[in-house]
Structure formats: structure tokens, C-alpha cells
XYZ file of N, CA and C in Angstrom:
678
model
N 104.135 115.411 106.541
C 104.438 115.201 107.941
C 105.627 116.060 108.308
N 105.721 116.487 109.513
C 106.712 117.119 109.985
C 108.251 117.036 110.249
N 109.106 116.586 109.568
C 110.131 115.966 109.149
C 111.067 116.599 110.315
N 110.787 117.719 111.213
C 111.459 118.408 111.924
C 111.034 117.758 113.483
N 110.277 116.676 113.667
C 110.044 116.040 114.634
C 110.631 115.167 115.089
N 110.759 114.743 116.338
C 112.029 113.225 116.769
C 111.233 112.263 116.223
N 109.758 111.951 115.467
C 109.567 110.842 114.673
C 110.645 110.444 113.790
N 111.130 111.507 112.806
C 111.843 111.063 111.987
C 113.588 111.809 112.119
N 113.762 111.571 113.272
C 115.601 112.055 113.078
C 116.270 111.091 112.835
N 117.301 111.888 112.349
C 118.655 110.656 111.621
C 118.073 109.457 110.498
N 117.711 109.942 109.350
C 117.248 109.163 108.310
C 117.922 107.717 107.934
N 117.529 106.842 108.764
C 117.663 105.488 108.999
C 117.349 104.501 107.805
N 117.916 103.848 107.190
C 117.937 102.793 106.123
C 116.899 101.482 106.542
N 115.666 101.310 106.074
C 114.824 100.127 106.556
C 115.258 98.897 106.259
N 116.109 99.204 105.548
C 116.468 97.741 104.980
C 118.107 97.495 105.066
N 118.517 98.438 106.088
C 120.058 97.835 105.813
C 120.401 97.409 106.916
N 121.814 96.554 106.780
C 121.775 95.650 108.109
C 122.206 96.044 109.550
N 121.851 95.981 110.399
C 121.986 96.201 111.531
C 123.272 95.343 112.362
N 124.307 96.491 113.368
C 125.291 95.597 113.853
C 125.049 95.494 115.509
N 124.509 96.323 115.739
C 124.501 95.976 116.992
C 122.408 96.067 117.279
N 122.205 95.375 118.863
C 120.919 95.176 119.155
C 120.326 96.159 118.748
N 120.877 97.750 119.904
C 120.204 99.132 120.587
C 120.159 99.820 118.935
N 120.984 99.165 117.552
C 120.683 100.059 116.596
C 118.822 99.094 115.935
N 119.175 97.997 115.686
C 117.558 97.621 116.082
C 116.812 97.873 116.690
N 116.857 98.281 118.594
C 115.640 98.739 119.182
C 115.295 100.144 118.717
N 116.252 100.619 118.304
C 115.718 102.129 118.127
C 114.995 102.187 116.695
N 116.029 101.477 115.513
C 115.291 101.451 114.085
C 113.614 101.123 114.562
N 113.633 100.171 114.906
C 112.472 99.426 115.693
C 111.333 100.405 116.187
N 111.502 101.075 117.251
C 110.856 102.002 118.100
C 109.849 103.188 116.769
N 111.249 103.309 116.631
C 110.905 104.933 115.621
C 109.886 104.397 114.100
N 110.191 103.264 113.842
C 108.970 102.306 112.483
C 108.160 102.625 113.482
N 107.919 101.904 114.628
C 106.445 102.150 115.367
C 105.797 103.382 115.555
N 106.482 104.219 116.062
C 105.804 105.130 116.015
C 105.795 106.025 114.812
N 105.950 105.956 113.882
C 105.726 106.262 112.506
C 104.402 105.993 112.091
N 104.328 104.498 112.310
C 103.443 103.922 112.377
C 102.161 103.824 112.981
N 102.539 104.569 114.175
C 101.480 105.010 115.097
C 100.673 106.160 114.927
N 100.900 107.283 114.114
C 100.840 108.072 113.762
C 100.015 108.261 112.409
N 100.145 107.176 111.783
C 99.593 107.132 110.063
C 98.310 106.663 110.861
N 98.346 105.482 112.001
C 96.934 105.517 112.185
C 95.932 105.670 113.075
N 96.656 106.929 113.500
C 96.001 107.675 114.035
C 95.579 108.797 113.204
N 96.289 108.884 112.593
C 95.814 109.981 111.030
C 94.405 109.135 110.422
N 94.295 107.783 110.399
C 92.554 106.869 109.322
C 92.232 107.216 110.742
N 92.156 106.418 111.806
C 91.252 107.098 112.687
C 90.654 108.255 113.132
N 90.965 109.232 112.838
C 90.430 110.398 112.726
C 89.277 110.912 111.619
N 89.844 110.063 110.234
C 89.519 109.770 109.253
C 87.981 109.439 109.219
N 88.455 107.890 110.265
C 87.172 107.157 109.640
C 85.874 107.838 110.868
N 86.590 108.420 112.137
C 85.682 109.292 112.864
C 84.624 110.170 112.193
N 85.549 110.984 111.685
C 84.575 111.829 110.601
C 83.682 111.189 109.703
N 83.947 110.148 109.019
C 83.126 109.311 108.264
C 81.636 108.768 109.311
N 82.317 108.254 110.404
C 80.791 107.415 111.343
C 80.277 108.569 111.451
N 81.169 109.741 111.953
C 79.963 110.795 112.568
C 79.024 111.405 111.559
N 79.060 111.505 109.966
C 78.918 111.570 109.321
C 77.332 110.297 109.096
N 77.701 109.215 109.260
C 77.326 108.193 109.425
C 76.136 108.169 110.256
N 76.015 108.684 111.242
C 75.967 108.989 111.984
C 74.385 110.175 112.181
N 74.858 110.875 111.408
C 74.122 112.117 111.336
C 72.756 111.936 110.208
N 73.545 111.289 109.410
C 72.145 110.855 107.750
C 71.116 110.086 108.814
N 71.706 108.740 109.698
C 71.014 107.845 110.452
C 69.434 108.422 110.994
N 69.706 110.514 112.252
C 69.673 110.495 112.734
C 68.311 111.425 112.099
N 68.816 112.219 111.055
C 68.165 113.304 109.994
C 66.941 112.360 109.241
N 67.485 111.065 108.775
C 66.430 110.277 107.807
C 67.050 110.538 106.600
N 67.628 111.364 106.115
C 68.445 111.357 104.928
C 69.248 110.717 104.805
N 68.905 110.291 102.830
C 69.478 109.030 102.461
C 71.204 108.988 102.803
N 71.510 107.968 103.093
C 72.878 108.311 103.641
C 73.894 108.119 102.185
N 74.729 108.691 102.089
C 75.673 108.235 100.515
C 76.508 107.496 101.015
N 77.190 106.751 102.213
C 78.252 106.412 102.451
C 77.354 104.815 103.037
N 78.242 103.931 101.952
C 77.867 102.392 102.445
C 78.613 101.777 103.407
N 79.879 101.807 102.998
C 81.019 101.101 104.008
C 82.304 101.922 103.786
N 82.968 101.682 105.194
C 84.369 102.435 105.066
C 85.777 101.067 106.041
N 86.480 101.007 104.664
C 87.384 100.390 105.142
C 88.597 101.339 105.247
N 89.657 100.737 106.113
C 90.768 101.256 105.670
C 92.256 100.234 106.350
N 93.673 100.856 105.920
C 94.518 100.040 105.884
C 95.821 100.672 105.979
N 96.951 99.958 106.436
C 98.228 100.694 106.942
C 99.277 99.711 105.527
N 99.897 100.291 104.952
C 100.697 99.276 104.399
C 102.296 98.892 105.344
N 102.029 97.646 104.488
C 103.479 96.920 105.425
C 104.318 97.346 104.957
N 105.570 96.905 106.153
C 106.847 97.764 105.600
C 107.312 97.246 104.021
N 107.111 95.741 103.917
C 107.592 95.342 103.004
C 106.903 95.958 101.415
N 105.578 96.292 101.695
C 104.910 97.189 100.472
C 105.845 98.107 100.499
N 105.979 98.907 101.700
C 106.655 100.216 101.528
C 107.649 100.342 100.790
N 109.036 99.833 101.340
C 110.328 99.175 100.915
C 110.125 99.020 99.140
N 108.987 98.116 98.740
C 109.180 97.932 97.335
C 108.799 98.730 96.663
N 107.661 99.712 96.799
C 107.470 100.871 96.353
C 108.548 101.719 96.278
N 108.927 101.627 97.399
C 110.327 103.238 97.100
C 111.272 102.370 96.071
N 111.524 101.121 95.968
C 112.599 100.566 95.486
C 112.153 100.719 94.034
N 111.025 100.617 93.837
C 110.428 100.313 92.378
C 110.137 101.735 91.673
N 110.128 103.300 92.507
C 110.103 104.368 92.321
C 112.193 104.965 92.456
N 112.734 103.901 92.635
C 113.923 104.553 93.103
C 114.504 105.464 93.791
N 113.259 105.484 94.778
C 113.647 106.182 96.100
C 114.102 105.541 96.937
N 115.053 106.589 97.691
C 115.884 106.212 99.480
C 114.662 105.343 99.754
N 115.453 103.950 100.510
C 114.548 103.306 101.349
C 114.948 103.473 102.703
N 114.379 105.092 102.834
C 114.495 105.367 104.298
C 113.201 105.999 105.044
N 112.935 106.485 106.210
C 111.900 107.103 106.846
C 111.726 107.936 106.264
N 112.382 108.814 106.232
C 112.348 109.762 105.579
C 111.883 110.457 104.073
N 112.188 108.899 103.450
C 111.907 108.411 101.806
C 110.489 108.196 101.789
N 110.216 107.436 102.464
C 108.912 107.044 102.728
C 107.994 108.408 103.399
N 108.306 108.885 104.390
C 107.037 109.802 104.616
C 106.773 111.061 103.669
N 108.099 111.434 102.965
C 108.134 112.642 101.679
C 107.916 111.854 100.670
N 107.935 110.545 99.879
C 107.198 110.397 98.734
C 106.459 109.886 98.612
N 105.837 108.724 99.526
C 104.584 107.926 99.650
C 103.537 108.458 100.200
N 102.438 108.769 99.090
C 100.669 109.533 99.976
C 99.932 108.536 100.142
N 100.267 107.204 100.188
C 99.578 106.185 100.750
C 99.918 105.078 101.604
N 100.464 105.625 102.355
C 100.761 104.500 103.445
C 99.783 104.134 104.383
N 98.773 105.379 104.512
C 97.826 105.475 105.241
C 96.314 105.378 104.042
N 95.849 104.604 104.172
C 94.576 104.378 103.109
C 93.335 104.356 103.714
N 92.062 104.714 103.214
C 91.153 104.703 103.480
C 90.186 104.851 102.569
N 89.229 103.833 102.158
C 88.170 103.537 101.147
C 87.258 103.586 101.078
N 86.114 104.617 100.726
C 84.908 104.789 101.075
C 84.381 104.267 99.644
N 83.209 103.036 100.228
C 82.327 103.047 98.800
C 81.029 103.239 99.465
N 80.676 103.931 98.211
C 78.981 104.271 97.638
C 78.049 103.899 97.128
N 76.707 104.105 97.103
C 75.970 103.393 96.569
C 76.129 103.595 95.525
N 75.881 105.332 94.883
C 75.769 105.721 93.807
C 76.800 107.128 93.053
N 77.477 107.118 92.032
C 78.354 107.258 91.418
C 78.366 109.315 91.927
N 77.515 109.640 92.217
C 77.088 111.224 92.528
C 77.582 111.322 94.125
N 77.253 110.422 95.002
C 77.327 109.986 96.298
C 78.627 110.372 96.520
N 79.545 109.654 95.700
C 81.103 109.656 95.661
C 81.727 111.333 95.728
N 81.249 112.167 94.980
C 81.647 113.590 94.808
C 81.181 114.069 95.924
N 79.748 114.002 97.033
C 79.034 114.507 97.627
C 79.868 114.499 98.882
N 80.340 112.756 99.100
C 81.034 112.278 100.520
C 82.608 113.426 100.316
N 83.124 113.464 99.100
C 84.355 114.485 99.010
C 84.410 115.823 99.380
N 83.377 116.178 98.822
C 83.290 117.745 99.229
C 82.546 117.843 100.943
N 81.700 116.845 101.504
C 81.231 117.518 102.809
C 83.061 117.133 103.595
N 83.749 116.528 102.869
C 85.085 116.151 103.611
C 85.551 117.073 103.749
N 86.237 117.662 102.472
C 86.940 118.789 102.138
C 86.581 120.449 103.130
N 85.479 120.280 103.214
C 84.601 121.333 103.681
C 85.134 121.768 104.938
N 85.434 120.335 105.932
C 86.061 120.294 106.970
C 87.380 121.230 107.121
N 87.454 122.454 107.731
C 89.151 123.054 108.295
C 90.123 122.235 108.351
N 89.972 121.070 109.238
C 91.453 120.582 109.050
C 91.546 119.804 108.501
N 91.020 119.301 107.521
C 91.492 118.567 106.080
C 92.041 119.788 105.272
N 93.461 119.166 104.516
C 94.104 119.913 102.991
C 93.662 119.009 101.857
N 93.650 119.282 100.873
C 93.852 118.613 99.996
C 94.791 118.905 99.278
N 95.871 117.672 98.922
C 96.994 117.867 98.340
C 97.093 117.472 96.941
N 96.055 116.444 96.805
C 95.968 115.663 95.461
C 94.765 115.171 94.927
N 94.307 115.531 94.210
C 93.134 114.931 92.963
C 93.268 113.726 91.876
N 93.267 112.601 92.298
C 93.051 111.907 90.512
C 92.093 111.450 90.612
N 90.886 111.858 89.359
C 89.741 111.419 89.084
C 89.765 110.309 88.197
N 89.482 109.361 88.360
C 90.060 108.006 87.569
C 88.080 107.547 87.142
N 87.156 108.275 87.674
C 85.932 107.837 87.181
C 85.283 109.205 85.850
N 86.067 110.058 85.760
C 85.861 110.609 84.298
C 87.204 110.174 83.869
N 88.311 110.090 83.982
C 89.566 109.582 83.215
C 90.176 108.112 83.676
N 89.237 106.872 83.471
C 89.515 105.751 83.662
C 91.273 105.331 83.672
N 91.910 104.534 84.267
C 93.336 104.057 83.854
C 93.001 103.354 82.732
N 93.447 102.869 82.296
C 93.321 102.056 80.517
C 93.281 100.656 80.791
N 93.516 100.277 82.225
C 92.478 98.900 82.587
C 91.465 99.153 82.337
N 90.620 99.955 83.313
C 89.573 100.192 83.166
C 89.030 100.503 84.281
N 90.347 100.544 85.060
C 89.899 100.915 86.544
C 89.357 102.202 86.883
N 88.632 102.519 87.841
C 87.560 104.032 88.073
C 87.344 103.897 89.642
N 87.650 104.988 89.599
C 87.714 105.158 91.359
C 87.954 106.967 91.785
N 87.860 107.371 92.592
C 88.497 109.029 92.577
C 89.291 108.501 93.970
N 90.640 109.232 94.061
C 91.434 109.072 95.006
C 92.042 110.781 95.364
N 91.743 110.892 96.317
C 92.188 112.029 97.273
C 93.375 112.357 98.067
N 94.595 112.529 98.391
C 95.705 112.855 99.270
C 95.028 113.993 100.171
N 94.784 113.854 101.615
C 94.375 114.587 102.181
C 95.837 114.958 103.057
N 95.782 116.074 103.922
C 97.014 116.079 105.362
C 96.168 116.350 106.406
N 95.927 115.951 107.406
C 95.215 116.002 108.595
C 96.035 115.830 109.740
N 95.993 117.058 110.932
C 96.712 116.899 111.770
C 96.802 116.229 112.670
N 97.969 115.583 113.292
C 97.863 114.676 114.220
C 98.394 115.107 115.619
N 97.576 115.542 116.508
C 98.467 116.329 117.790
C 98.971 114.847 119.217
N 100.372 115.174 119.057
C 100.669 114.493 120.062
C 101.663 114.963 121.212
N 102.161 114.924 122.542
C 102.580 115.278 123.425
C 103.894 116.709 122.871
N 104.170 116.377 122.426
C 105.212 117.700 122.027
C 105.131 117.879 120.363
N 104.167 117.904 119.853
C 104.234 118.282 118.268
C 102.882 117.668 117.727
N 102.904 118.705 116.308
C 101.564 118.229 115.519
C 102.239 117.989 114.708
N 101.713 116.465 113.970
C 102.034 116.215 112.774
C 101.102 116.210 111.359
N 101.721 116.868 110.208
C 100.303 116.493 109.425
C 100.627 115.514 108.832
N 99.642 114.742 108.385
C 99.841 113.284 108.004
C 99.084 113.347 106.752
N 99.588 112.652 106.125
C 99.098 112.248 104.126
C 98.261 111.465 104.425
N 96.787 111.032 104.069
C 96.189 109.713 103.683
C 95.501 110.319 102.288
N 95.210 108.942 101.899
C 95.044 108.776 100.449
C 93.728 108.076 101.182
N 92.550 108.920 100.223
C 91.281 108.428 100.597
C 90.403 108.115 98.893
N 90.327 106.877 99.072
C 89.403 106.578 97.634
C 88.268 106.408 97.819
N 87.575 106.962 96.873
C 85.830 106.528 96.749
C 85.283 105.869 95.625
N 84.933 105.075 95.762
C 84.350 104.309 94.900
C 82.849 104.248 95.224
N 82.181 103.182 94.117
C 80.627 102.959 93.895
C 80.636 101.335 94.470
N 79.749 100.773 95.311
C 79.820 99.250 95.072
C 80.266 98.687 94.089
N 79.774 99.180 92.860
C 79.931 97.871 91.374
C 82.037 98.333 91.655
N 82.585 99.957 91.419
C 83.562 99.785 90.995
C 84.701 98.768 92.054
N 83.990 99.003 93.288
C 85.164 98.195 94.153
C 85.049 96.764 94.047
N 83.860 96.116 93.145
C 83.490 94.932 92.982
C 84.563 94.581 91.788
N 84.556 95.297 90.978
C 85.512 95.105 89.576
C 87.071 95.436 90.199
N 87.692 96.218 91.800
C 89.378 96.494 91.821
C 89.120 95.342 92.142
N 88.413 95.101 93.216
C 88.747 93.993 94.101
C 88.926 92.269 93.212
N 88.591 92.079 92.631
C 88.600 90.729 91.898
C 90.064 91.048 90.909
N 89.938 92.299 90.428
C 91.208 92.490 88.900
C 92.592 92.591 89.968
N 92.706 92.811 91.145
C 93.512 92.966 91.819
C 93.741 91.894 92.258
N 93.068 90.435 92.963
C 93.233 89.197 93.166
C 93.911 88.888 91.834
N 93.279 88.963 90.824
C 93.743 88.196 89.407
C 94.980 88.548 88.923
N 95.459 89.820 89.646
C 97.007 90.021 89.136
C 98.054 89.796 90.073
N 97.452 89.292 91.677
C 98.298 88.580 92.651
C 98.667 87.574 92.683
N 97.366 86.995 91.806
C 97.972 85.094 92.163
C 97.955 84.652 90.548
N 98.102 85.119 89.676
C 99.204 85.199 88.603
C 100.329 86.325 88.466
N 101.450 85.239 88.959
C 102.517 85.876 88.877
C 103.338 86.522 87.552
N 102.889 85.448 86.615
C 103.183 85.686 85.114
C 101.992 87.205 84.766
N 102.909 87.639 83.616
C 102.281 88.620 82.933
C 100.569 88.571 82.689
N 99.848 88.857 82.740
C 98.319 89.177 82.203
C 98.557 88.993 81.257
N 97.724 88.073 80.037
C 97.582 87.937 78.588
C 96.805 88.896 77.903
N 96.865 89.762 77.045
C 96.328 90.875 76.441
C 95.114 90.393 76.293
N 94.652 89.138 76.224
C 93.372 88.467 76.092
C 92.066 88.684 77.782
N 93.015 88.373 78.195
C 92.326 88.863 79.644
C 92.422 90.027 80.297
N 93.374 91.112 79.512
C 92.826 92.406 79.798
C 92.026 92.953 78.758
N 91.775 92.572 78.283
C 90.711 93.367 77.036
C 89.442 92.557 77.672
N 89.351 92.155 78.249
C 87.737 91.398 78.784
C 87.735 91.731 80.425
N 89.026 92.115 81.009
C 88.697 92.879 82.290
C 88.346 94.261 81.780
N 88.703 94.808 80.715
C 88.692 96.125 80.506
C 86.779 96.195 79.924
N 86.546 95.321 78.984
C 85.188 94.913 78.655
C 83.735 95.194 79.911
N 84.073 93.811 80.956
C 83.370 94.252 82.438
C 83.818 95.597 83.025
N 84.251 95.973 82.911
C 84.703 97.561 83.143
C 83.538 98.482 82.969
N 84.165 98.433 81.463
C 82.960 99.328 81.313
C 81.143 99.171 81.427
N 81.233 97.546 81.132
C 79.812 97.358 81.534
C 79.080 97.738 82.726
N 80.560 97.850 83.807
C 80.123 98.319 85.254
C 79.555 99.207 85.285
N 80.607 100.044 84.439
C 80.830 101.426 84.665
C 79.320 102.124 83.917
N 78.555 101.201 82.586
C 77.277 101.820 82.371
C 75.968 101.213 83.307
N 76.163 99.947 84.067
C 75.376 100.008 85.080
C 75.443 100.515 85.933
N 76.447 101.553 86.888
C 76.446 102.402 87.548
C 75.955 103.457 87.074
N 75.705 103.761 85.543
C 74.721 105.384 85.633
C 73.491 105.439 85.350
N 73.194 104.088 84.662
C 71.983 103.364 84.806
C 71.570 103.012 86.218
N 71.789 102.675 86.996
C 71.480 102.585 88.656
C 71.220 104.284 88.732
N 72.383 104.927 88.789
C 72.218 106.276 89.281
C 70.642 107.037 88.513
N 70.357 106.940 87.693
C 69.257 107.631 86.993
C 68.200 107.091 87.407
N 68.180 105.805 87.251
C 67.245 105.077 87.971
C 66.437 105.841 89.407
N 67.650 105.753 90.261
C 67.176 106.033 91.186
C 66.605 107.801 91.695
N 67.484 108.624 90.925
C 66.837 109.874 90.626
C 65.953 110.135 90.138
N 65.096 109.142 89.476
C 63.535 109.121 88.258
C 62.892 108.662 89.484
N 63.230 107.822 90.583
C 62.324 107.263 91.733
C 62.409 108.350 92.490
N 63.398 109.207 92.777
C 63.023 110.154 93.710
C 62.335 111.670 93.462
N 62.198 111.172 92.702
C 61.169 112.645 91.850
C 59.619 112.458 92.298
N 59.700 110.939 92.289
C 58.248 110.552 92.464
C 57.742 110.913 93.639
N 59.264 110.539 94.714
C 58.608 111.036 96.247
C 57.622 112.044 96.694
């Protein structure tokens, strides 16, 4: 993002205390429109996705894209992230080291789908890509699998363009079936995970992870037949 914009002047502390009102309305103002901005950055996002959406509908071709969510994190995520990375917890901190404040999640039917929806993205001019982690050939050692993208996409508003970071993941149904539950299970136990219950989240993991290429073949042996 454009750090040379009145979004972010005078690198303001999110978390420190405030003495007078007008230094709140302004801290205040300037979070918002920070804020305003990241999502207007997924909306653009998820535009491209419907129109996309959109187009398979219209062609008859199978569409690869099932559902698209997406999400702004709160300040208080923010705040603990930089705190837990030991970065400034300032605007400034936040829009130069965090590529996910702005999120957006595309899942797929099928594990090929996922690469297909990336590249007609990429393809697009004003998408960058800033970042690659392929986490579905190099699993995390949970066992988690997903591919996650840092895109910058511009955001034009009355006196300036900003480019904006989102972090776009793709997943398969089964894998967002396996974050989504291992991610509940490590919210509402606050205590440590027992090595016992990650070696059996890590277990369904991979079982996912071979019924997803079993699905995928599957369905390429059916379309041969067509």
C-alpha cells in the first residue's frame, strides 16, 4: 500500500493511550479508512471471482470455483499478530508487515481446480503476485494443505491509488473441511494440544488429502467417457 498517502500519515500507536477526544477521532477516522480500503481491495477480489462465476454458468463449462468467502481481520487480531511478530503496533506496522488483513478463500471441488482458479487470476494485469506458499505439495506438519497467494491490487480513490495486499487461499472442499474443524479445536482449547490429538488430526489429514486425489481421478476417468 502506498505509505505516501494521507491514509497512513503520522504513524499512530493502536494501542496506546489516548489524552485528549480529537486524538481519538482522528486515530479513529484514519483505522476506518484503512479499513475501508482493505475492503474494497476483497471486493474487487471477489468481483472477479462472480464474474468468473459467472462466465463457466453462461459457457456450460464445468465451473472450478464452489464458494468464495472472505474476511477483514479485527483490530484486536491485528494488534496481536504484530505483538507476537514483534512488530510496531502501528498503521504503519500493520500495512508493511501484515499480507493478511484482507483475506479471501476460494474452495474447490477438485485439487487441479485450485491451480486453474490461480493462474486465470494471475493472468489478470492488475493483479501482482507477491507471494507463493504451496502448503498442498509441502503440507505444514499439522497436516494442513491449502495454497495461499499475497496478491496487490489497486485501489483507486479520489486523490490516490492504493495497492493493497490480500492473501487469497484455495483450497478443495475436503481441505477446508479438515482447517475449519482443527482450527475450532485449537480455539476452544485453550491449553496446549496433546501430541495424542495431533498425530490423529495429522492422521485425517492425510486421509483427506488421499481422498482428494482419489475424487480427482475419479472424476477425470468420467470425463474421458464424455
Amino acid at each position: 500500500m502506498n505509505t505516501d498517502s494521507a491514509l497512513v500519515q503520522s504513524p499512530a500507536v493502536m494501542t496506546k493511550e489516548i489524552g485528549q477526544p480529537d486524538d481519538f477521532y482522528k486515530m479513529a477516522f484514519q483505522f476506518q479508512r484503512i479499513m475501508m480500503v482493505y475492503e474494497s481491495a476483497i471486493k474487487q477480489i471477489e468481483t472477479k471471482l462472480d464474474i468468473l462465476n459467472k462466465e463457466y454458468k453462461v459457457t456450460g463449462n464445468r465451473n472450478p470455483i464452489q464458494t468464495v468467502k472472505s474476511r477483514i481481520k479485527s483490530p484486536d487480531s491485528i494488534a496481536k499478530k504484530l505483538e507476537k511478530k514483534n512488530l510496531p503496533v502501528t498503521f504503519d506496522g500493520m500495512i508493511e508487515n501484515l499480507h493478511d488483513i484482507a483475506g479471501v478463500r476460494v474452495i474447490c471441488p477438485y485439487i487441479a481446480d485450485i491451480y486453474t482458479v490461480r493462474d486465470i487470476l494471475l493472468k489478470q494485469p492488475d493483479l501482482t503476485l507477491l507471494e507463493q506458499h504451496d502448503y498442498i505439495e509441502n503440507p505444514k506438519e499439522s497436516g494442513y494443505r491449502s495454497l495461499h497467494i499475497v496478491v496487490s491490487i489497486p485501489v483507486y480513490l479520489t486523490d490516490s491509488v492504493q495497492n493493497v495486499k490480500v492473501e487469497i487461499q484455495l483450497r478443495t472442499i475436503a481441505m477446508d473441511f479438515w482447517a475449519s474443524l482443527e482450527h475450532e479445536l485449537h480455539y476452544k482449547n485453550e491449553a496446549s494440544v496433546p501430541d495424542s490429538v495431533r498425530r490423529e488430526l495429522f492422521r485425517v489429514a492425510e486421509t483427506i488429502a488421499m481422498t482428494d486425489r482419489e475424487m480427482q481421478e475419479i472424476a477425470l476417468e468420467l470425463r474421458e467417457l464424455e
